[in-house]
């Protein structure tokens, strides 16, 4: 079962991908996470990517397409995959088709998470991340037990530098202009499944997992 989570920043893709991948033993492949690690480590890729990420712009395709292909190829056929935040434009979607074909992977579904712009802004500007284990919190919707500390590993939580209101608005603009068209691309391939992501985490989770169970039975 290989799937894509599509949708604007703040739609809850990472939150759901994290829960579902852990529960079902799938590989969660997030290009945002991979790029942030490269920035942190200071690799040549990270240094180039950082200039785009801090402005809320897409990192050039030639920097992203290859790291995804390499990651999927390393996975072998061991685990089903959830792609989170990739592809983000038509060129990436076509490159992904080629990668999947060459590695004999079949794409089973694309879940498109829909939220209002107000919801996305409120979620992103209140998001806190753990730099140690990557756990994700929200100051209002998913607060940690002890303010500012990770429930799982106790590290001090941080806000992502691109989660400020100005950059969030730019990221939402970029989504509308460059990524939203992928809905048509996957609709034409009969892979698209729309998810109302403007609800509680648990409700969104139930909708996605029900659809996955159905797809698994049909396979
Ligand atoms: P994305 O990966 O789509 O950018 P995230 O999964 O990181 O989004 O979620 C963005 C923020 O919103 C996080 O702080 C997360 O805790 C919170 N969040 C995610 N899903 C929901 C939801 N259904 N209701 C309320 N808050 C949510
Ligand atoms: P995300 O973690 O998905 O919110 O992504 C954070 C940032 O990483 C984006 O604003 C982009 O700058 C960059 N990024 C992540 N995925 C991609 C991608 N598939 N293509 C281009 N840039 C990406």
PDB file of C-alpha atoms and ligand atoms in Angstrom:
ATOM      1  CA  UNK A   1       0.000   0.000   0.000  1.00  0.00           C
ATOM      2  CA  UNK A   2       1.921   3.054  -1.248  1.00  0.00           C
ATOM      3  CA  UNK A   3       0.282   6.420  -0.734  1.00  0.00           C
ATOM      4  CA  UNK A   4       0.797  10.170  -0.982  1.00  0.00           C
ATOM      5  CA  UNK A   5      -0.435  12.779   1.491  1.00  0.00           C
ATOM      6  CA  UNK A   6      -1.137  15.959  -0.448  1.00  0.00           C
ATOM      7  CA  UNK A   7      -2.427  19.233   0.950  1.00  0.00           C
ATOM      8  CA  UNK A   8      -1.400  22.687   2.100  1.00  0.00           C
ATOM      9  CA  UNK A   9       1.118  23.226   4.877  1.00  0.00           C
ATOM     10  CA  UNK A  10      -0.659  22.896   8.212  1.00  0.00           C
ATOM     11  CA  UNK A  11      -3.272  20.451   6.915  1.00  0.00           C
ATOM     12  CA  UNK A  12      -2.038  17.785   9.345  1.00  0.00           C
ATOM     13  CA  UNK A  13      -0.214  15.526   6.867  1.00  0.00           C
ATOM     14  CA  UNK A  14       2.813  14.988   9.102  1.00  0.00           C
ATOM     15  CA  UNK A  15       0.693  14.298  12.183  1.00  0.00           C
ATOM     16  CA  UNK A  16      -1.345  11.636  10.394  1.00  0.00           C
ATOM     17  CA  UNK A  17       1.617  10.158   8.498  1.00  0.00           C
ATOM     18  CA  UNK A  18       3.529   9.758  11.743  1.00  0.00           C
ATOM     19  CA  UNK A  19       0.658   7.927  13.495  1.00  0.00           C
ATOM     20  CA  UNK A  20      -0.330   5.740  10.534  1.00  0.00           C
ATOM     21  CA  UNK A  21       3.235   4.792   9.552  1.00  0.00           C
ATOM     22  CA  UNK A  22       4.040   3.730  13.132  1.00  0.00           C
ATOM     23  CA  UNK A  23       0.863   1.750  13.533  1.00  0.00           C
ATOM     24  CA  UNK A  24       1.081  -0.002  10.161  1.00  0.00           C
ATOM     25  CA  UNK A  25       4.851  -0.408   9.876  1.00  0.00           C
ATOM     26  CA  UNK A  26       5.054   1.878   6.850  1.00  0.00           C
ATOM     27  CA  UNK A  27       7.969   4.143   5.874  1.00  0.00           C
ATOM     28  CA  UNK A  28       7.128   7.835   6.423  1.00  0.00           C
ATOM     29  CA  UNK A  29       9.039   9.788   3.784  1.00  0.00           C
ATOM     30  CA  UNK A  30       8.832  13.541   4.395  1.00  0.00           C
ATOM     31  CA  UNK A  31      10.903  15.747   2.101  1.00  0.00           C
ATOM     32  CA  UNK A  32      10.530  18.628   4.587  1.00  0.00           C
ATOM     33  CA  UNK A  33      12.118  16.470   7.334  1.00  0.00           C
ATOM     34  CA  UNK A  34      14.872  15.252   5.002  1.00  0.00           C
ATOM     35  CA  UNK A  35      15.709  18.824   3.951  1.00  0.00           C
ATOM     36  CA  UNK A  36      15.654  20.106   7.551  1.00  0.00           C
ATOM     37  CA  UNK A  37      18.108  17.350   8.541  1.00  0.00           C
ATOM     38  CA  UNK A  38      20.383  18.373   5.639  1.00  0.00           C
ATOM     39  CA  UNK A  39      20.204  22.014   6.810  1.00  0.00           C
ATOM     40  CA  UNK A  40      21.024  21.016  10.391  1.00  0.00           C
ATOM     41  CA  UNK A  41      23.963  18.838   9.394  1.00  0.00           C
ATOM     42  CA  UNK A  42      25.147  21.564   6.987  1.00  0.00           C
ATOM     43  CA  UNK A  43      25.526  19.375   3.884  1.00  0.00           C
ATOM     44  CA  UNK A  44      25.921  21.118   0.472  1.00  0.00           C
ATOM     45  CA  UNK A  45      22.263  20.204  -0.214  1.00  0.00           C
ATOM     46  CA  UNK A  46      21.213  21.736   3.112  1.00  0.00           C
ATOM     47  CA  UNK A  47      23.127  24.945   2.483  1.00  0.00           C
ATOM     48  CA  UNK A  48      21.432  25.401  -0.900  1.00  0.00           C
ATOM     49  CA  UNK A  49      17.985  24.346   0.305  1.00  0.00           C
ATOM     50  CA  UNK A  50      18.032  26.671   3.329  1.00  0.00           C
ATOM     51  CA  UNK A  51      17.844  29.840   1.212  1.00  0.00           C
ATOM     52  CA  UNK A  52      14.529  28.699  -0.249  1.00  0.00           C
ATOM     53  CA  UNK A  53      13.063  27.168   2.894  1.00  0.00           C
ATOM     54  CA  UNK A  54      13.503  30.283   5.012  1.00  0.00           C
ATOM     55  CA  UNK A  55      11.577  32.291   2.418  1.00  0.00           C
ATOM     56  CA  UNK A  56       8.795  29.709   2.184  1.00  0.00           C
ATOM     57  CA  UNK A  57       9.636  28.874  -1.445  1.00  0.00           C
ATOM     58  CA  UNK A  58       9.981  25.440  -3.010  1.00  0.00           C
ATOM     59  CA  UNK A  59      13.505  24.074  -3.151  1.00  0.00           C
ATOM     60  CA  UNK A  60      14.485  23.484  -6.819  1.00  0.00           C
ATOM     61  CA  UNK A  61      13.290  20.152  -8.205  1.00  0.00           C
ATOM     62  CA  UNK A  62      16.801  18.937  -9.041  1.00  0.00           C
ATOM     63  CA  UNK A  63      17.677  19.040  -5.325  1.00  0.00           C
ATOM     64  CA  UNK A  64      14.585  17.164  -4.178  1.00  0.00           C
ATOM     65  CA  UNK A  65      13.777  14.571  -6.848  1.00  0.00           C
ATOM     66  CA  UNK A  66      17.018  12.623  -6.416  1.00  0.00           C
ATOM     67  CA  UNK A  67      16.892  12.436  -2.623  1.00  0.00           C
ATOM     68  CA  UNK A  68      13.396  10.954  -2.817  1.00  0.00           C
ATOM     69  CA  UNK A  69      14.428   8.426  -5.480  1.00  0.00           C
ATOM     70  CA  UNK A  70      17.408   7.410  -3.339  1.00  0.00           C
ATOM     71  CA  UNK A  71      15.237   7.089  -0.215  1.00  0.00           C
ATOM     72  CA  UNK A  72      12.663   4.884  -1.956  1.00  0.00           C
ATOM     73  CA  UNK A  73      15.366   2.781  -3.527  1.00  0.00           C
ATOM     74  CA  UNK A  74      16.952   2.255  -0.069  1.00  0.00           C
ATOM     75  CA  UNK A  75      13.581   1.093   1.234  1.00  0.00           C
ATOM     76  CA  UNK A  76      13.750  -1.796  -1.213  1.00  0.00           C
ATOM     77  CA  UNK A  77      10.329  -3.422  -1.249  1.00  0.00           C
ATOM     78  CA  UNK A  78      10.456  -3.905   2.512  1.00  0.00           C
ATOM     79  CA  UNK A  79       7.841  -1.440   3.632  1.00  0.00           C
ATOM     80  CA  UNK A  80       4.884   0.346   2.133  1.00  0.00           C
ATOM     81  CA  UNK A  81       5.511   4.068   1.858  1.00  0.00           C
ATOM     82  CA  UNK A  82       3.729   7.281   2.812  1.00  0.00           C
ATOM     83  CA  UNK A  83       5.050  10.271   0.893  1.00  0.00           C
ATOM     84  CA  UNK A  84       4.440  13.473   2.845  1.00  0.00           C
ATOM     85  CA  UNK A  85       5.146  16.809   1.140  1.00  0.00           C
ATOM     86  CA  UNK A  86       6.278  15.251  -2.125  1.00  0.00           C
ATOM     87  CA  UNK A  87       5.473  15.753  -4.979  1.00  0.00           C
ATOM     88  CA  UNK A  88       4.811  19.503  -4.850  1.00  0.00           C
ATOM     89  CA  UNK A  89       4.512  20.330  -8.564  1.00  0.00           C
ATOM     90  CA  UNK A  90       3.828  18.609 -11.869  1.00  0.00           C
ATOM     91  CA  UNK A  91       7.490  18.087 -12.674  1.00  0.00           C
ATOM     92  CA  UNK A  92       8.038  16.292  -9.344  1.00  0.00           C
ATOM     93  CA  UNK A  93       4.895  14.197  -9.885  1.00  0.00           C
ATOM     94  CA  UNK A  94       6.167  13.022 -13.272  1.00  0.00           C
ATOM     95  CA  UNK A  95       9.624  12.310 -11.864  1.00  0.00           C
ATOM     96  CA  UNK A  96       7.975  10.289  -9.088  1.00  0.00           C
ATOM     97  CA  UNK A  97       6.011   8.252 -11.655  1.00  0.00           C
ATOM     98  CA  UNK A  98       9.330   7.336 -13.296  1.00  0.00           C
ATOM     99  CA  UNK A  99      11.003   6.478  -9.986  1.00  0.00           C
ATOM    100  CA  UNK A 100       8.111   4.267  -8.873  1.00  0.00           C
ATOM    101  CA  UNK A 101       8.017   2.521 -12.233  1.00  0.00           C
ATOM    102  CA  UNK A 102      11.745   1.831 -12.260  1.00  0.00           C
ATOM    103  CA  UNK A 103      11.589   0.415  -8.709  1.00  0.00           C
ATOM    104  CA  UNK A 104       8.402  -1.606  -9.432  1.00  0.00           C
ATOM    105  CA  UNK A 105       6.272   0.267  -6.911  1.00  0.00           C
ATOM    106  CA  UNK A 106       2.570   0.798  -7.451  1.00  0.00           C
ATOM    107  CA  UNK A 107       0.929   3.991  -6.207  1.00  0.00           C
ATOM    108  CA  UNK A 108      -2.372   3.018  -4.563  1.00  0.00           C
ATOM    109  CA  UNK A 109      -3.925   6.323  -3.484  1.00  0.00           C
ATOM    110  CA  UNK A 110      -3.380  10.033  -3.014  1.00  0.00           C
ATOM    111  CA  UNK A 111      -5.106  11.511   0.039  1.00  0.00           C
ATOM    112  CA  UNK A 112      -5.713  15.220  -0.355  1.00  0.00           C
ATOM    113  CA  UNK A 113      -6.126  16.951   3.030  1.00  0.00           C
ATOM    114  CA  UNK A 114      -8.385  19.990   2.739  1.00  0.00           C
ATOM    115  CA  UNK A 115      -8.380  22.780   5.355  1.00  0.00           C
ATOM    116  CA  UNK A 116      -9.339  26.435   5.314  1.00  0.00           C
ATOM    117  CA  UNK A 117      -6.576  29.005   5.143  1.00  0.00           C
ATOM    118  CA  UNK A 118      -7.450  30.276   8.645  1.00  0.00           C
ATOM    119  CA  UNK A 119      -7.069  26.763  10.063  1.00  0.00           C
ATOM    120  CA  UNK A 120      -3.720  26.254   8.324  1.00  0.00           C
ATOM    121  CA  UNK A 121      -2.391  29.569   9.654  1.00  0.00           C
ATOM    122  CA  UNK A 122      -3.597  28.874  13.209  1.00  0.00           C
ATOM    123  CA  UNK A 123      -2.054  25.389  13.148  1.00  0.00           C
ATOM    124  CA  UNK A 124       1.318  26.437  11.759  1.00  0.00           C
ATOM    125  CA  UNK A 125       1.854  29.535  13.884  1.00  0.00           C
ATOM    126  CA  UNK A 126       1.087  27.456  17.017  1.00  0.00           C
ATOM    127  CA  UNK A 127       3.192  24.409  16.045  1.00  0.00           C
ATOM    128  CA  UNK A 128       6.070  23.341  18.282  1.00  0.00           C
ATOM    129  CA  UNK A 129       8.536  20.573  17.424  1.00  0.00           C
ATOM    130  CA  UNK A 130      10.901  18.491  19.495  1.00  0.00           C
ATOM    131  CA  UNK A 131      14.480  18.829  18.169  1.00  0.00           C
ATOM    132  CA  UNK A 132      15.354  15.491  19.815  1.00  0.00           C
ATOM    133  CA  UNK A 133      12.724  13.005  18.671  1.00  0.00           C
ATOM    134  CA  UNK A 134      10.762  15.053  16.103  1.00  0.00           C
ATOM    135  CA  UNK A 135       7.481  14.887  18.048  1.00  0.00           C
ATOM    136  CA  UNK A 136       4.993  17.509  16.976  1.00  0.00           C
ATOM    137  CA  UNK A 137       2.799  19.647  19.275  1.00  0.00           C
ATOM    138  CA  UNK A 138       0.432  22.575  19.066  1.00  0.00           C
ATOM    139  CA  UNK A 139       0.259  25.189  21.800  1.00  0.00           C
ATOM    140  CA  UNK A 140      -3.542  25.057  21.817  1.00  0.00           C
ATOM    141  CA  UNK A 141      -4.719  21.904  20.006  1.00  0.00           C
ATOM    142  CA  UNK A 142      -2.059  19.413  21.159  1.00  0.00           C
ATOM    143  CA  UNK A 143      -0.171  20.981  24.049  1.00  0.00           C
ATOM    144  CA  UNK A 144       2.594  19.030  25.810  1.00  0.00           C
ATOM    145  CA  UNK A 145       1.935  18.014  29.438  1.00  0.00           C
ATOM    146  CA  UNK A 146       4.634  20.371  30.692  1.00  0.00           C
ATOM    147  CA  UNK A 147       4.795  23.665  28.824  1.00  0.00           C
ATOM    148  CA  UNK A 148       7.724  23.893  26.406  1.00  0.00           C
ATOM    149  CA  UNK A 149       8.973  20.322  27.079  1.00  0.00           C
ATOM    150  CA  UNK A 150       8.629  17.185  24.973  1.00  0.00           C
ATOM    151  CA  UNK A 151       6.411  14.524  26.600  1.00  0.00           C
ATOM    152  CA  UNK A 152       8.471  11.742  25.038  1.00  0.00           C
ATOM    153  CA  UNK A 153      12.091  12.798  25.621  1.00  0.00           C
ATOM    154  CA  UNK A 154      11.939  15.925  27.819  1.00  0.00           C
ATOM    155  CA  UNK A 155      13.867  18.170  25.382  1.00  0.00           C
ATOM    156  CA  UNK A 156      12.952  21.860  25.071  1.00  0.00           C
ATOM    157  CA  UNK A 157      10.498  22.361  22.216  1.00  0.00           C
ATOM    158  CA  UNK A 158      11.256  24.729  19.323  1.00  0.00           C
ATOM    159  CA  UNK A 159       9.280  26.590  16.690  1.00  0.00           C
ATOM    160  CA  UNK A 160      10.296  26.080  13.078  1.00  0.00           C
ATOM    161  CA  UNK A 161      11.864  29.251  11.631  1.00  0.00           C
ATOM    162  CA  UNK A 162       9.387  29.140   8.705  1.00  0.00           C
ATOM    163  CA  UNK A 163       6.329  28.887  10.986  1.00  0.00           C
ATOM    164  CA  UNK A 164       6.007  32.676  11.401  1.00  0.00           C
ATOM    165  CA  UNK A 165       2.915  34.365   9.944  1.00  0.00           C
ATOM    166  CA  UNK A 166       4.701  36.081   7.023  1.00  0.00           C
ATOM    167  CA  UNK A 167       6.412  32.891   5.768  1.00  0.00           C
ATOM    168  CA  UNK A 168       3.304  30.793   6.407  1.00  0.00           C
ATOM    169  CA  UNK A 169       1.300  33.099   4.112  1.00  0.00           C
ATOM    170  CA  UNK A 170       3.970  32.782   1.428  1.00  0.00           C
ATOM    171  CA  UNK A 171       3.943  28.978   1.764  1.00  0.00           C
ATOM    172  CA  UNK A 172       0.172  28.920   1.355  1.00  0.00           C
ATOM    173  CA  UNK A 173       0.484  31.094  -1.769  1.00  0.00           C
ATOM    174  CA  UNK A 174       3.126  28.741  -3.177  1.00  0.00           C
ATOM    175  CA  UNK A 175       0.818  25.782  -2.479  1.00  0.00           C
ATOM    176  CA  UNK A 176      -2.070  27.350  -4.394  1.00  0.00           C
ATOM    177  CA  UNK A 177       0.108  28.367  -7.318  1.00  0.00           C
ATOM    178  CA  UNK A 178       2.365  25.325  -7.709  1.00  0.00           C
ATOM    179  CA  UNK A 179       0.959  22.332  -5.822  1.00  0.00           C
ATOM    180  CA  UNK A 180      -2.856  22.532  -5.879  1.00  0.00           C
ATOM    181  CA  UNK A 181      -2.950  21.496  -9.558  1.00  0.00           C
ATOM    182  CA  UNK A 182      -1.751  18.033  -8.586  1.00  0.00           C
ATOM    183  CA  UNK A 183      -5.301  17.343  -7.425  1.00  0.00           C
ATOM    184  CA  UNK A 184      -6.328  17.231 -11.118  1.00  0.00           C
ATOM    185  CA  UNK A 185      -3.296  15.169 -12.051  1.00  0.00           C
ATOM    186  CA  UNK A 186      -4.179  12.424  -9.569  1.00  0.00           C
ATOM    187  CA  UNK A 187      -7.917  12.739 -10.124  1.00  0.00           C
ATOM    188  CA  UNK A 188      -7.351  11.882 -13.789  1.00  0.00           C
ATOM    189  CA  UNK A 189      -5.443   8.797 -12.675  1.00  0.00           C
ATOM    190  CA  UNK A 190      -8.389   7.851 -10.405  1.00  0.00           C
ATOM    191  CA  UNK A 191      -6.122   7.899  -7.362  1.00  0.00           C
ATOM    192  CA  UNK A 192      -7.459  10.926  -5.522  1.00  0.00           C
ATOM    193  CA  UNK A 193      -9.289  10.686  -2.183  1.00  0.00           C
ATOM    194  CA  UNK A 194     -10.403  13.908  -0.562  1.00  0.00           C
ATOM    195  CA  UNK A 195     -10.149  14.166   3.214  1.00  0.00           C
ATOM    196  CA  UNK A 196     -11.887  16.831   5.299  1.00  0.00           C
ATOM    197  CA  UNK A 197      -8.906  17.715   7.472  1.00  0.00           C
ATOM    198  CA  UNK A 198     -10.631  20.618   9.222  1.00  0.00           C
ATOM    199  CA  UNK A 199     -11.638  18.304  12.086  1.00  0.00           C
ATOM    200  CA  UNK A 200     -10.152  16.701  15.186  1.00  0.00           C
ATOM    201  CA  UNK A 201      -6.972  14.655  14.707  1.00  0.00           C
ATOM    202  CA  UNK A 202      -8.835  11.483  15.698  1.00  0.00           C
ATOM    203  CA  UNK A 203     -11.637  12.021  13.159  1.00  0.00           C
ATOM    204  CA  UNK A 204      -9.198  12.640  10.303  1.00  0.00           C
ATOM    205  CA  UNK A 205      -7.246   9.557  11.370  1.00  0.00           C
ATOM    206  CA  UNK A 206     -10.389   7.406  11.296  1.00  0.00           C
ATOM    207  CA  UNK A 207     -11.365   8.605   7.829  1.00  0.00           C
ATOM    208  CA  UNK A 208      -7.923   7.856   6.377  1.00  0.00           C
ATOM    209  CA  UNK A 209      -7.483   4.489   8.077  1.00  0.00           C
ATOM    210  CA  UNK A 210     -10.969   3.339   7.037  1.00  0.00           C
ATOM    211  CA  UNK A 211     -10.141   4.166   3.419  1.00  0.00           C
ATOM    212  CA  UNK A 212      -6.815   2.336   3.749  1.00  0.00           C
ATOM    213  CA  UNK A 213      -8.532  -0.754   5.145  1.00  0.00           C
ATOM    214  CA  UNK A 214     -10.963  -0.751   2.229  1.00  0.00           C
ATOM    215  CA  UNK A 215      -8.142  -0.368  -0.282  1.00  0.00           C
ATOM    216  CA  UNK A 216      -6.236  -3.226   1.355  1.00  0.00           C
ATOM    217  CA  UNK A 217      -9.271  -5.496   1.115  1.00  0.00           C
ATOM    218  CA  UNK A 218      -9.783  -4.609  -2.554  1.00  0.00           C
ATOM    219  CA  UNK A 219      -6.133  -5.395  -3.399  1.00  0.00           C
TER     220      UNK A 219
HETATM  221  P1  LIG B   1       1.556  19.467   7.816  1.00  0.00           P
HETATM  222  O1  LIG B   1       2.500  18.282   7.906  1.00  0.00           O
HETATM  223  O2  LIG B   1       0.409  19.210   6.883  1.00  0.00           O
HETATM  224  O3  LIG B   1       2.269  20.759   7.501  1.00  0.00           O
HETATM  225  P2  LIG B   1       1.280  19.058  10.701  1.00  0.00           P
HETATM  226  O4  LIG B   1       0.856  17.636  10.780  1.00  0.00           O
HETATM  227  O5  LIG B   1       2.684  19.357  11.085  1.00  0.00           O
HETATM  228  O6  LIG B   1       0.917  19.682   9.250  1.00  0.00           O
HETATM  229  O7  LIG B   1       0.273  19.904  11.625  1.00  0.00           O
HETATM  230  C1  LIG B   1       0.445  21.305  11.795  1.00  0.00           C
HETATM  231  C2  LIG B   1       0.116  21.679  13.258  1.00  0.00           C
HETATM  232  O8  LIG B   1      -1.274  21.468  13.500  1.00  0.00           O
HETATM  233  C3  LIG B   1       0.849  20.878  14.303  1.00  0.00           C
HETATM  234  O9  LIG B   1       1.136  21.729  15.389  1.00  0.00           O
HETATM  235  C4  LIG B   1      -0.142  19.781  14.723  1.00  0.00           C
HETATM  236  O10 LIG B   1       0.059  19.441  16.077  1.00  0.00           O
HETATM  237  C5  LIG B   1      -1.477  20.492  14.529  1.00  0.00           C
HETATM  238  N1  LIG B   1      -2.541  19.615  14.006  1.00  0.00           N
HETATM  239  C6  LIG B   1      -2.436  18.622  13.089  1.00  0.00           C
HETATM  240  N2  LIG B   1      -3.641  18.071  12.809  1.00  0.00           N
HETATM  241  C7  LIG B   1      -4.544  18.759  13.572  1.00  0.00           C
HETATM  242  C8  LIG B   1      -5.976  18.687  13.741  1.00  0.00           C
HETATM  243  N3  LIG B   1      -6.730  17.801  13.064  1.00  0.00           N
HETATM  244  N4  LIG B   1      -6.564  19.545  14.613  1.00  0.00           N
HETATM  245  C9  LIG B   1      -5.819  20.457  15.294  1.00  0.00           C
HETATM  246  N5  LIG B   1      -4.485  20.587  15.179  1.00  0.00           N
HETATM  247  C10 LIG B   1      -3.838  19.748  14.332  1.00  0.00           C
HETATM  248  P1  LIG B   2       7.242  20.985   4.897  1.00  0.00           P
HETATM  249  O1  LIG B   2       8.013  20.365   6.026  1.00  0.00           O
HETATM  250  O2  LIG B   2       6.577  19.976   4.018  1.00  0.00           O
HETATM  251  O3  LIG B   2       6.301  22.063   5.384  1.00  0.00           O
HETATM  252  O4  LIG B   2       8.313  21.713   3.962  1.00  0.00           O
HETATM  253  C1  LIG B   2       9.115  22.765   4.478  1.00  0.00           C
HETATM  254  C2  LIG B   2       9.871  23.429   3.334  1.00  0.00           C
HETATM  255  O5  LIG B   2      10.777  22.482   2.724  1.00  0.00           O
HETATM  256  C3  LIG B   2       9.014  23.948   2.168  1.00  0.00           C
HETATM  257  O6  LIG B   2       8.487  25.245   2.409  1.00  0.00           O
HETATM  258  C4  LIG B   2      10.022  23.926   1.018  1.00  0.00           C
HETATM  259  O7  LIG B   2      10.915  25.034   1.102  1.00  0.00           O
HETATM  260  C5  LIG B   2      10.837  22.663   1.316  1.00  0.00           C
HETATM  261  N1  LIG B   2      10.263  21.467   0.668  1.00  0.00           N
HETATM  262  C6  LIG B   2       9.729  20.374   1.274  1.00  0.00           C
HETATM  263  N2  LIG B   2       9.327  19.465   0.373  1.00  0.00           N
HETATM  264  C7  LIG B   2       9.599  19.991  -0.840  1.00  0.00           C
HETATM  265  C8  LIG B   2       9.401  19.549  -2.180  1.00  0.00           C
HETATM  266  N3  LIG B   2       8.819  18.360  -2.451  1.00  0.00           N
HETATM  267  N4  LIG B   2       9.804  20.362  -3.189  1.00  0.00           N
HETATM  268  C9  LIG B   2      10.389  21.550  -2.943  1.00  0.00           C
HETATM  269  N5  LIG B   2      10.597  22.043  -1.707  1.00  0.00           N
HETATM  270  C10 LIG B   2      10.213  21.261  -0.660  1.00  0.00           C
END
